[in-house]
Structures are given as structure tokens and as C-alpha cells.
CSV table of C-alpha atoms and ligand atoms in Angstrom, one decimal:
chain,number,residue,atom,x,y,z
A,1,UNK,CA,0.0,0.0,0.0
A,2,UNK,CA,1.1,3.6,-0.6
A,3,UNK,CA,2.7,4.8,2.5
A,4,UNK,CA,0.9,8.5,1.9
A,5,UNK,CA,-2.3,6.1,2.1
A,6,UNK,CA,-2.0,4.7,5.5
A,7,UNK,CA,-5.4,6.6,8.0
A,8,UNK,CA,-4.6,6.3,11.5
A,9,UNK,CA,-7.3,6.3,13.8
A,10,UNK,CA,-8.9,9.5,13.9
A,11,UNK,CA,-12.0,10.9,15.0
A,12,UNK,CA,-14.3,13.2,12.9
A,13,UNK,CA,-15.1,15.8,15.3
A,14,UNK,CA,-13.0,17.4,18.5
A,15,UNK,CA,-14.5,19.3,21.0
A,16,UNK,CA,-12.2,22.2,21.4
A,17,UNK,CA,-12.6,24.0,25.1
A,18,UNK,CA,-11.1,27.6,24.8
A,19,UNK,CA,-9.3,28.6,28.5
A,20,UNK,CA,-8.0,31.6,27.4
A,21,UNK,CA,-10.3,34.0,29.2
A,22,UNK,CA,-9.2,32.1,32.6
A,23,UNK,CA,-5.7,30.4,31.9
A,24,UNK,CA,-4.2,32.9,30.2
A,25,UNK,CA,-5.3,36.1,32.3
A,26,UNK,CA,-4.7,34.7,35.0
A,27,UNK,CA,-1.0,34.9,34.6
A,28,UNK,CA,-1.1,38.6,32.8
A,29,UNK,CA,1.5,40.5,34.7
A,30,UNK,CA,-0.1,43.8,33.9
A,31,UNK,CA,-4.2,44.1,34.6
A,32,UNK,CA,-6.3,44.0,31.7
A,33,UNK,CA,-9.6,45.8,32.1
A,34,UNK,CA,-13.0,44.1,33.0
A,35,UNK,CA,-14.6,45.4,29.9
A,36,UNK,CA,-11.5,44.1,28.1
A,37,UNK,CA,-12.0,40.6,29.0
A,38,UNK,CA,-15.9,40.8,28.6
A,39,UNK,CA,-14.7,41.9,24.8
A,40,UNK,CA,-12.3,39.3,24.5
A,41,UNK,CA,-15.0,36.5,25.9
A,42,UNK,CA,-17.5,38.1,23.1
A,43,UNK,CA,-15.3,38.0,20.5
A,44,UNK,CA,-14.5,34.5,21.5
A,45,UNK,CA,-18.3,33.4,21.7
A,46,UNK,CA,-18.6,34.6,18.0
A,47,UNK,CA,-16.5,31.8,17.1
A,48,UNK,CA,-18.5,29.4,18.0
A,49,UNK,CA,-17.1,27.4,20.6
A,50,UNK,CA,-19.1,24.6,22.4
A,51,UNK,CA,-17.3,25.6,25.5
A,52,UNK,CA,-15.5,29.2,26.9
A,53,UNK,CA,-13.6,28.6,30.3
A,54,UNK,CA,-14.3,32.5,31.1
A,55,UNK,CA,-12.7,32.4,34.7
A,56,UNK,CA,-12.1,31.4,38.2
A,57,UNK,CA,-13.9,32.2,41.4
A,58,UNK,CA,-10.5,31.6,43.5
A,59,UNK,CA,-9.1,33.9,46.3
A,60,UNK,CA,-8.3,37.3,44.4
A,61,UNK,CA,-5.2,37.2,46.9
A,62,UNK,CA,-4.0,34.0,45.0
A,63,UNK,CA,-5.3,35.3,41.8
A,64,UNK,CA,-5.8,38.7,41.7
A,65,UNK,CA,-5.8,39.1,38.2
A,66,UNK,CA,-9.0,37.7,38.3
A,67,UNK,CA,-10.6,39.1,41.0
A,68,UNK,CA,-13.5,40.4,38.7
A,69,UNK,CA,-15.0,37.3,38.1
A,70,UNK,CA,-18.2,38.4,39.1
A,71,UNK,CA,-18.3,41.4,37.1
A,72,UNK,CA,-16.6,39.3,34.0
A,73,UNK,CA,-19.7,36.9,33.7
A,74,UNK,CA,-22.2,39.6,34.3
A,75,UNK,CA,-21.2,41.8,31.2
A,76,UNK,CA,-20.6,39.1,28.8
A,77,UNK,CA,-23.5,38.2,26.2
A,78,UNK,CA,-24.0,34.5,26.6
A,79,UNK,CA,-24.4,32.8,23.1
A,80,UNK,CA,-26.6,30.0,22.8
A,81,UNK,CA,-24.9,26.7,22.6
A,82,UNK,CA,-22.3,27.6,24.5
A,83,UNK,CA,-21.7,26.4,27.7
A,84,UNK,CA,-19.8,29.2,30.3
A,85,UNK,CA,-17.6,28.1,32.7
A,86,UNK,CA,-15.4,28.5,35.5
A,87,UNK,CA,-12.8,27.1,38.0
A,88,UNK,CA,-14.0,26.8,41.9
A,89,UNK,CA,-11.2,25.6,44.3
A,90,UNK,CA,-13.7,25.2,47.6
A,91,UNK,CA,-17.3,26.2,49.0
A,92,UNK,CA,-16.8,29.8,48.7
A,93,UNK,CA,-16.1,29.7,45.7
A,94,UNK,CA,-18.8,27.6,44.1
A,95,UNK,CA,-21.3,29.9,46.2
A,96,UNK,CA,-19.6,32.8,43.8
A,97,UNK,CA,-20.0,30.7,40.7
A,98,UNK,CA,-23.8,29.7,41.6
A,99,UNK,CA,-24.6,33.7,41.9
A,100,UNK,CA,-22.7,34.7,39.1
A,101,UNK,CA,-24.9,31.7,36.9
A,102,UNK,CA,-22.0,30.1,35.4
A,103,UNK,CA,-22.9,26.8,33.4
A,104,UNK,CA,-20.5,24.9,34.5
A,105,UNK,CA,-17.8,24.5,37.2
A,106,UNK,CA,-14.1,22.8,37.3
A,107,UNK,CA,-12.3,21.6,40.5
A,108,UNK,CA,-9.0,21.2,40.5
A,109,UNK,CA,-6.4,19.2,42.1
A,110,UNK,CA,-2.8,17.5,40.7
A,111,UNK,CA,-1.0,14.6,41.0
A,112,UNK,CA,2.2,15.6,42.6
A,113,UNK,CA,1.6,17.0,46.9
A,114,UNK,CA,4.1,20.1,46.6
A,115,UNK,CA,2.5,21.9,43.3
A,116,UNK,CA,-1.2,21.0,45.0
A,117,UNK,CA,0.0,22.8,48.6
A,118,UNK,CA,1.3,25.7,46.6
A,119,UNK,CA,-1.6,25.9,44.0
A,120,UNK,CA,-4.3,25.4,46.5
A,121,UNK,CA,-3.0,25.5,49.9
A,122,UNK,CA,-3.7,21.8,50.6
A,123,UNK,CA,-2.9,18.4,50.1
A,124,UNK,CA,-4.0,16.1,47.3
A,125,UNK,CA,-6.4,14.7,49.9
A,126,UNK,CA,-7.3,17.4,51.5
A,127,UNK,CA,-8.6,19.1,47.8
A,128,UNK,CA,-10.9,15.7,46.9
A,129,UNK,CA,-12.3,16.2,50.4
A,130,UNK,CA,-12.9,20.0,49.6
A,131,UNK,CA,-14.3,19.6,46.6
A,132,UNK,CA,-17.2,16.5,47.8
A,133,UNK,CA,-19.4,19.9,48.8
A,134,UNK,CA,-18.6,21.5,45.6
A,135,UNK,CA,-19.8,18.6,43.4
A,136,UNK,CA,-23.0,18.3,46.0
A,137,UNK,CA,-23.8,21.8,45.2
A,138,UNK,CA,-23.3,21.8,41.5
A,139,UNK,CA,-25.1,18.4,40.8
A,140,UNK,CA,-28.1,20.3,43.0
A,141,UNK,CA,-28.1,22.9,40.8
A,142,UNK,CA,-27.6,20.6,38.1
A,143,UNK,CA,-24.8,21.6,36.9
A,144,UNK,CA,-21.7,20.0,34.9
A,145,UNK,CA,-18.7,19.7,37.0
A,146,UNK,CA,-15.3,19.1,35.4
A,147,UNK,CA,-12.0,17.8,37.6
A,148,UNK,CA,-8.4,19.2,36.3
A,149,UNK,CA,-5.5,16.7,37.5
A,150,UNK,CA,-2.5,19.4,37.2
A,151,UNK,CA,1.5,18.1,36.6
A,152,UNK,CA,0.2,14.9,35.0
A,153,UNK,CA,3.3,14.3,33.3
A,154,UNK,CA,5.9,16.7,35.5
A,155,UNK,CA,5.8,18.8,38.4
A,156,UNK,CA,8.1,22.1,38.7
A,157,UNK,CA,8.5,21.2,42.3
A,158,UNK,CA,9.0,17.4,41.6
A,159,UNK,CA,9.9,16.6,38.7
A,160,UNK,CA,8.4,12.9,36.9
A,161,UNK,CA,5.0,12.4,38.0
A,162,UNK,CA,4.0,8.6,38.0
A,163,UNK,CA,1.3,7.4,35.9
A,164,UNK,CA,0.0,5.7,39.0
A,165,UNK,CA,-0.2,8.8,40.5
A,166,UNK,CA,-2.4,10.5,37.8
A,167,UNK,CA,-4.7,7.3,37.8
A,168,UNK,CA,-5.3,7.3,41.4
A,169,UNK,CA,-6.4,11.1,41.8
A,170,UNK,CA,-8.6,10.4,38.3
A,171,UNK,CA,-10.3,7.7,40.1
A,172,UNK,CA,-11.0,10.0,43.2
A,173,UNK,CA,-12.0,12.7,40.8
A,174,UNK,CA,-15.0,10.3,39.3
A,175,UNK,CA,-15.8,8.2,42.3
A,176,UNK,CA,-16.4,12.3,43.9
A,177,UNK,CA,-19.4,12.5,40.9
A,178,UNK,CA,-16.9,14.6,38.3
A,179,UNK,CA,-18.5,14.1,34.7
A,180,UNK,CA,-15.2,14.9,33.0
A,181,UNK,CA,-11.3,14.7,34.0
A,182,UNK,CA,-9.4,17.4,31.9
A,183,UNK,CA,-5.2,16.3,32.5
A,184,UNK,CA,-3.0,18.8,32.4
A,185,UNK,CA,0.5,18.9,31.2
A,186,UNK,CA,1.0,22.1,33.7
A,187,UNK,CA,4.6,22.8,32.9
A,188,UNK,CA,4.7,21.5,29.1
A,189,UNK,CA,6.8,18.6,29.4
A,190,UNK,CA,5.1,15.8,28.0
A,191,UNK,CA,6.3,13.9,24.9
A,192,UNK,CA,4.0,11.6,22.5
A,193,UNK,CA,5.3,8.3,23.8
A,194,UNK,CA,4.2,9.7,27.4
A,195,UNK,CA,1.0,10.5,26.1
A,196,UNK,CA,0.0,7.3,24.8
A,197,UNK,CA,1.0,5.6,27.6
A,198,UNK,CA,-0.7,7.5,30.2
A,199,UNK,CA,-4.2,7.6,28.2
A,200,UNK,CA,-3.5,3.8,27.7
A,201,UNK,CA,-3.7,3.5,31.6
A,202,UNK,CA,-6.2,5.9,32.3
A,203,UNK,CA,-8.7,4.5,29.6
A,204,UNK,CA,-9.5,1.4,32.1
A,205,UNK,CA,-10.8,3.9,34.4
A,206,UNK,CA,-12.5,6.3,32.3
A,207,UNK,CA,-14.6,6.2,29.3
A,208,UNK,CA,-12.3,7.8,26.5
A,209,UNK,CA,-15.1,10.3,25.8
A,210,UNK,CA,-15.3,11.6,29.2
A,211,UNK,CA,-11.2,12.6,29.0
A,212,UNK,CA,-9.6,16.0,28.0
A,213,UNK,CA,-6.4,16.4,27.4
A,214,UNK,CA,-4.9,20.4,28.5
A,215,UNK,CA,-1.3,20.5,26.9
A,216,UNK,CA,0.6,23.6,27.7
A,217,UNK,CA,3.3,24.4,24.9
A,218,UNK,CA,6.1,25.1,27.2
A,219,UNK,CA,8.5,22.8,25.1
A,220,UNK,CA,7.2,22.5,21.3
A,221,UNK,CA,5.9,19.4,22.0
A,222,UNK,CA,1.9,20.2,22.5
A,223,UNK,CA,0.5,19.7,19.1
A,224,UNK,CA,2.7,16.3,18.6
A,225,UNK,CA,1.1,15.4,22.0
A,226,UNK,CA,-2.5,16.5,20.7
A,227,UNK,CA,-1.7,13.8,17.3
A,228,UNK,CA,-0.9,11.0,20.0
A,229,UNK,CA,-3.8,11.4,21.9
A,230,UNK,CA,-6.2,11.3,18.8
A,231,UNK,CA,-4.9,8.4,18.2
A,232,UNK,CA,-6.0,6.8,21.4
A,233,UNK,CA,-9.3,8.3,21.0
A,234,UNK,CA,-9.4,11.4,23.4
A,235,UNK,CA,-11.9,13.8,21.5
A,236,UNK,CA,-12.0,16.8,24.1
A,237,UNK,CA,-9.2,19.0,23.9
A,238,UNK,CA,-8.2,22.5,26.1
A,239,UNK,CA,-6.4,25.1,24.2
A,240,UNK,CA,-6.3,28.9,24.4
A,241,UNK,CA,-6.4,31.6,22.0
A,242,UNK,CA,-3.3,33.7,20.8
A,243,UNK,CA,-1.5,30.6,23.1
A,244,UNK,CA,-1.6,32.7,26.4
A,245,UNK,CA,-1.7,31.3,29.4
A,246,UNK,CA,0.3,29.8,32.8
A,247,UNK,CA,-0.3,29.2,35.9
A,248,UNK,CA,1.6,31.4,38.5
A,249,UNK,CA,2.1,28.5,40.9
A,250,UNK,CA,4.0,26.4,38.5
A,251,UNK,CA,7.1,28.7,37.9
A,252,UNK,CA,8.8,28.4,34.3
A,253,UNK,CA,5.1,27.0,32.6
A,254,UNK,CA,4.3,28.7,29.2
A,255,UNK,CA,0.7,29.4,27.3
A,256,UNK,CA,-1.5,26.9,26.6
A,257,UNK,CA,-1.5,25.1,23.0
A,258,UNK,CA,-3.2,28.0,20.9
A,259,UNK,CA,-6.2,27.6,19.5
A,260,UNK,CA,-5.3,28.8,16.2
A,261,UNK,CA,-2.3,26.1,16.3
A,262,UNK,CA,-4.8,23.2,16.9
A,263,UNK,CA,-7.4,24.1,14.7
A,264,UNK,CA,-5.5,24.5,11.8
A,265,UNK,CA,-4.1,21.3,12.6
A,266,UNK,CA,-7.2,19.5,13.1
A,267,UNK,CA,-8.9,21.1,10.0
A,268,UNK,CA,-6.4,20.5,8.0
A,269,UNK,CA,-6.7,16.8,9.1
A,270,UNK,CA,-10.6,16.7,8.4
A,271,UNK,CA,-11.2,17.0,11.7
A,272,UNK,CA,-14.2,19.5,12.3
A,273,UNK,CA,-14.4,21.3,15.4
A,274,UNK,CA,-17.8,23.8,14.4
A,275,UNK,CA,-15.1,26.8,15.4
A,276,UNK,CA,-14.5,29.7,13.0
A,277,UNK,CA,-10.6,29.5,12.8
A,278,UNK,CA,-10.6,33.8,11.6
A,279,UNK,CA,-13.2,35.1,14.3
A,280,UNK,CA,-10.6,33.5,16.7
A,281,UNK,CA,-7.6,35.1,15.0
A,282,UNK,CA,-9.8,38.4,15.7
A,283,UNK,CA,-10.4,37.2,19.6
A,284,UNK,CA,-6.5,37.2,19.5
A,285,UNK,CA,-5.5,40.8,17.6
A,286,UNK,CA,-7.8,42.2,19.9
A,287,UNK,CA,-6.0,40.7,23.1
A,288,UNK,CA,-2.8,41.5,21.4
A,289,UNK,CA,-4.0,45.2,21.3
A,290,UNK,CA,-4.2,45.6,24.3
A,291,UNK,CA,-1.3,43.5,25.7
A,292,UNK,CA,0.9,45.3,23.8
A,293,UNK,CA,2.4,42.2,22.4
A,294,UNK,CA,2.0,39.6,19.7
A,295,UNK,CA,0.6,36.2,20.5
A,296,UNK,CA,2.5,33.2,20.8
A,297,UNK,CA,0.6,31.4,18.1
A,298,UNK,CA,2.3,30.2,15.2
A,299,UNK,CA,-0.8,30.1,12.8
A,300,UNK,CA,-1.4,34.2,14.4
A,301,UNK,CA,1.9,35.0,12.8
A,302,UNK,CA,1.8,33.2,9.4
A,303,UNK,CA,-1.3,34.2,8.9
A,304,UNK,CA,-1.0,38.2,9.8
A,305,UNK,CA,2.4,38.0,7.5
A,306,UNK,CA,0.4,37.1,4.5
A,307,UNK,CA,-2.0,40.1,5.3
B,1,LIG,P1,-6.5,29.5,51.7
B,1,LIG,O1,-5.7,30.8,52.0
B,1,LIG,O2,-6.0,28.3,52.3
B,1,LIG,O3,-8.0,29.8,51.9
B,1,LIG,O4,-6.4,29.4,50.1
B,1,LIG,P2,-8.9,30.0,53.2
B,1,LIG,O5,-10.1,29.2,53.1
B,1,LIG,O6,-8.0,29.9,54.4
B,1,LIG,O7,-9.3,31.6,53.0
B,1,LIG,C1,-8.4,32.6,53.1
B,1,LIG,C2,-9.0,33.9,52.5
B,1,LIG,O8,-9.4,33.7,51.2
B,1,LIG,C3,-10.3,34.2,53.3
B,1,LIG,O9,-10.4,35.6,53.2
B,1,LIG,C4,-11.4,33.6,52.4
B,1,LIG,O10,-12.6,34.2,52.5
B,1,LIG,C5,-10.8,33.9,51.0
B,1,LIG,P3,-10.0,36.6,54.5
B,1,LIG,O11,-10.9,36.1,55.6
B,1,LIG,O12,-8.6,36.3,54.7
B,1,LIG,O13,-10.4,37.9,54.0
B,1,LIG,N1,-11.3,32.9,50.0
B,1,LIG,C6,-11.9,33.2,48.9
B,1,LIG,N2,-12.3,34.4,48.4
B,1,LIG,C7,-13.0,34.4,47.2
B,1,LIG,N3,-13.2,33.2,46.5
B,1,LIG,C8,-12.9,32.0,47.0
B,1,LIG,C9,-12.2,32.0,48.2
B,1,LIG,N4,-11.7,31.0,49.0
B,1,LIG,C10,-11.1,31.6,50.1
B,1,LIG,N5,-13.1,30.9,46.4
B,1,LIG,C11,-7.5,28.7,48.1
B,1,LIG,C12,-7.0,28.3,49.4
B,1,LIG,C13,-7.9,27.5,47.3
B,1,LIG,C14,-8.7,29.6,48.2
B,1,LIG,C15,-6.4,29.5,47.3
B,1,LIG,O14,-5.2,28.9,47.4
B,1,LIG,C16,-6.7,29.8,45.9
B,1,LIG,O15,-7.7,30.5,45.6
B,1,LIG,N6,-6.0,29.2,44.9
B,1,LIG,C17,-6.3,29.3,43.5
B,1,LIG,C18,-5.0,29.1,42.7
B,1,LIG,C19,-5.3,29.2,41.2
B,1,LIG,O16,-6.3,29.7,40.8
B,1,LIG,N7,-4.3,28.7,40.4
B,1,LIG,C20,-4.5,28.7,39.0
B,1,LIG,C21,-5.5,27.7,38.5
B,1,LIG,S1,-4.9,26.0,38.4
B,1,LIG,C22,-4.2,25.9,36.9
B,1,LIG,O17,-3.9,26.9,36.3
B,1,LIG,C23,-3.9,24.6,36.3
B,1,LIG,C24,-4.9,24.3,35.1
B,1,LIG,O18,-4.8,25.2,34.1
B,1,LIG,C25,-4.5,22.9,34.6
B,1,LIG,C26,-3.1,22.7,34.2
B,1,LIG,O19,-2.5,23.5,33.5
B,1,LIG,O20,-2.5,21.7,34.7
B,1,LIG,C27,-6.3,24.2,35.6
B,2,LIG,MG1,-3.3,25.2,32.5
């Protein structure tokens, strides 16, 4: 058979969930304005997406740059079809999501103790035990909850996190109620070969359709990473636009994979996604504008050469 013939297993749609409203402000060393991020989350929503992570309802001492929340989720202009969500570490938090009528919530935890304690102020079982309220009061509400395991392939406090690890806080995560386990590649270290491996282990314990997959691009390696893990089925997929993004407790971690990088990626591969690929590119200019600086997306910059 011709090699150029040979289909791997791919599926025909992706769910792409776009975190740059909440991943990538949240590390912004300067402050963007409320009414900026209620722009950038409108812009975003004209794209299409099925899902807009849009913020975090987390101490604003932790996260200051984020301490509008509230006032973030009132001024945006909810799309139909698109579900609104937002991170909730603890009880407080959730009791600010519930007012502010997000659609969804995410907990999160990790798989390695010292990034959890810095991140969250608490152990890995101390977090689980947190969020059992959490996931009482979102499935009362009847709402979607979503459980992040952070440093699922390295920790910046650690180093190598065992598979065993991740697969033991995943199981925790769904035996709490969670409907869908996102794993994060915090600090972008993750190569393909780890990816298939871990997914292969985690797959006994989840159904494939209920796992995301949140590659940060620290290291190159996040769309190569996003090609192994369509091949073991994962169909959900975190990215963020322009390729901001960090988390200010993992120290050295770049953006998240842009969006722009993965959609051209899995459009190019027939892959459909229901996203307008230029409405995001204008999410992105916009950010950039008022950042003061060019995105880290490599699609962004072949794309605004040819302009
Ligand atoms: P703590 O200090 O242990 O909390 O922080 P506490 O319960 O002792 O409360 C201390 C103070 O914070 C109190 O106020 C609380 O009311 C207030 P005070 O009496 O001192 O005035 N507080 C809150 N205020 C508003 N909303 C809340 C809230 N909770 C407490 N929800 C805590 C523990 C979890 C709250 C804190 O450590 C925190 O907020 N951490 C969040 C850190 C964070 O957001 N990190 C980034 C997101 S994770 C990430 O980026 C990874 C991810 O992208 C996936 C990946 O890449 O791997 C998801
Ligand atoms: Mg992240």
C-alpha cells in the first residue's frame, strides 16, 4: 500500500474548550480591564465554541488578576450553545460561581503534593475532600462539574510524576461524581510516547469520551502530544487563543497550545471542530492590542504575515 495512504485512527469531530479567558489572564502581569476581557469573551463566543472557560472564582489574593469574576460573567452576552464556565477551588467559591450563573464549574487538584499545597494550599487529599461539597452543590443545581489533575506528566517542584499517580487522583476525581477529568500537562513537558501511555492506563478507568487532554506548549511538543492522543481516542481537547496562558504557581510553565495552532491542525486533518478559525484570529488581535504584544501562536503569525 502507498505509504501516503495509510489513516490512522482519527476521530471526525474534537471538542475544542477555549481557556484563554481564565488560563491565560490569570498569569497577565499587567491588569487587563473588565470590559476588556468581557470583549475578548465576546469576540471568543462569535467563534463558536461549544465551551469558553471564562474564569475562576478563586481567592483574588492567590489570583488577583482575576478578581472580577463576578463582574466578568455579568457583562458578557451569553451565546446559545455555549456552555460558560469557570474554576471553583472550595465552597466559597462555588457559592460565587452559583450567583454569578455560570454553566458549568471545574475543581481542580494534581498529582504531585508540593504543586497541590502551593496551588491550593492543601494536600491532594485534603482538595478531593474540599471539593465532595462542591460537586453536591453543582449536581443540586444541576450543573456539569469538570475535575483538572495538574503536573500529569511533571511537576516544577518534583519533577516525573508517576502514571499511578495520575490514575489514582482520576479515580478519586469520578468516584467524587466529576463528569469529565481534563489532565493537564501544567509545565509542558510531555512527549507523545508519554501521552499514549498514560491515556492507555487511564482508559480502564474512564470512558475515552469523558477525558480532555490540557497540553501547555512550554516545550514544542503540544500539538505532537494533541496527534498521539487522537490516536487513542481522546476527543475533548483544552487550548487557548493567541497561546496565552500559565499558571503562576507552576514557575517556568508557558501558554496553553493556541487555538489557532490546533485548529488549523485539526482542519487541516478533516477533523471538524464547528469553530471559525478567523473570528478567533480576531479574539487574539484584539488581546494583542491591548497587551501590547504579539501572541504566541504560530498560525497568528503566518497568517497576519500574509496580510
Ligand atoms: P487559603 O488561604 O487556604 O483559603 O487558600 P482560606 O479558606 O483559608 O481563606 C483565606 C481567605 O481567602 C479568606 O479571606 C477567604 O474568605 C478567602 P479573608 O478572611 O482572609 O479575608 N477565600 C476566597 N475568596 C474568594 N473566593 C474564594 C475563596 N476561598 C477563600 N473561592 C485557596 C485556598 C484554594 C482559596 C487559594 O489557594 C486559591 O484560591 N488558589 C487558587 C490558585 C489558582 O487559581 N491557580 C491557578 C488555577 S490552576 C491551573 O492553572 C492549572 C490548570 O490550568 C490545569 C493545568 O494546566 O494543569 C487548571
Ligand atoms: Mg493550565
Amino acid at each position: 500500500m502507498d505509504n501516503n495512504m495509510v489513516i490512522h485512527q482519527q476521530p471526525d469531530r474534537v471538542t475544542v474548550v477555549e481557556v484563554g479567558p481564565r488560563d491565560g489572564l490569570q498569569n497577565e502581569k499587567g491588569v487587563v480591564a473588565t470590559a476588556d476581557k468581557i470583549r475578548f469573551i465576546d469576540l471568543l463566543s462569535a467563534a463558536g465554541y461549544p465551551v469558553i472557560e471564562a474564569t475562576s472564582f478563586v481567592s483574588p489574593k492567590a489570583i488577583p488578576q482575576l478578581g472580577d469574576a463576578a463582574e466578568v460573567m455579568a457583562g458578557i452576552t451569553r451565546r446559545p450553545g455555549i456552555r460558560y464556565t469557570a474554576l471553583v477551588p472550595n465552597r466559597k467559591g462555588m457559592e460565587r460561581a452559583l450567583a454569578a450563573q455560570v454553566d458549568e464549574v471545574a475543581v481542580f487538584t494534581g498529582a504531585s503534593e508540593s504543586f497541590v499545597q502551593h496551588n491550593i494550599n492543601t494536600s491532594i487529599a485534603g482538595s478531593i475532600e474540599n471539593f465532595r461539597s462542591v460537586v453536591e452543590m453543582a449536581r443540586a443545581a444541576g450543573m456539569r462539574v469538570r475535575g483538572y489533575v495538574s503536573t500529569a506528566f511533571g511537576c516544577p517542584y518534583e519533577g516525573a510524576v508517576a502514571p499511578a499517580a495520575v490514575l489514582s487522583v482520576t479515580e478519586q476525581l469520578l468516584a467524587l461524581g466529576v463528569d469529565e477529568i481534563s489532565i493537564g500537562d501544567t509545565i509542558g513537558v510531555a512527549t507523545p510516547n508519554q501521552v499514549s501511555s498514560l491515556t492507555a492506563l487511564l482508559k480502564d478507568a474512564v470512558p475515552i469520551e469523558r477525558l480532555a487532554m490540557h497540553f501547555h506548549d512550554t516545550r514544542g511538543t503540544a500539538l505532537a502530544n494533541v496527534l498521539a492522543a487522537l490516536q487513542a481516542g481522546i476527543t475533548i481537547f483544552d487550548s487557548s487563543a493567541g497561546g496565552l496562558g500559565g499558571c503562576p504557581y507552576a514557575p517556568g510553565a508557558s501558554g496553553n497550545l493556541a487555538t489557532e495552532d490546533l485548529l488549523y491542525m485539526l482542519h487541516g486533518m478533516g477533523i471538524e471542530t464547528g469553530i471559525n478559525l478567523e473570528a478567533v484570529i480576531a479574539a487574539s488581535r484584539f488581546l494583542a492590542s491591548v497587551r501590547g504584544m504579539a501572541p504566541a501562536s504560530r498560525y497568528y503569525a503566518a497568517a497576519t504575515a500574509e496580510r
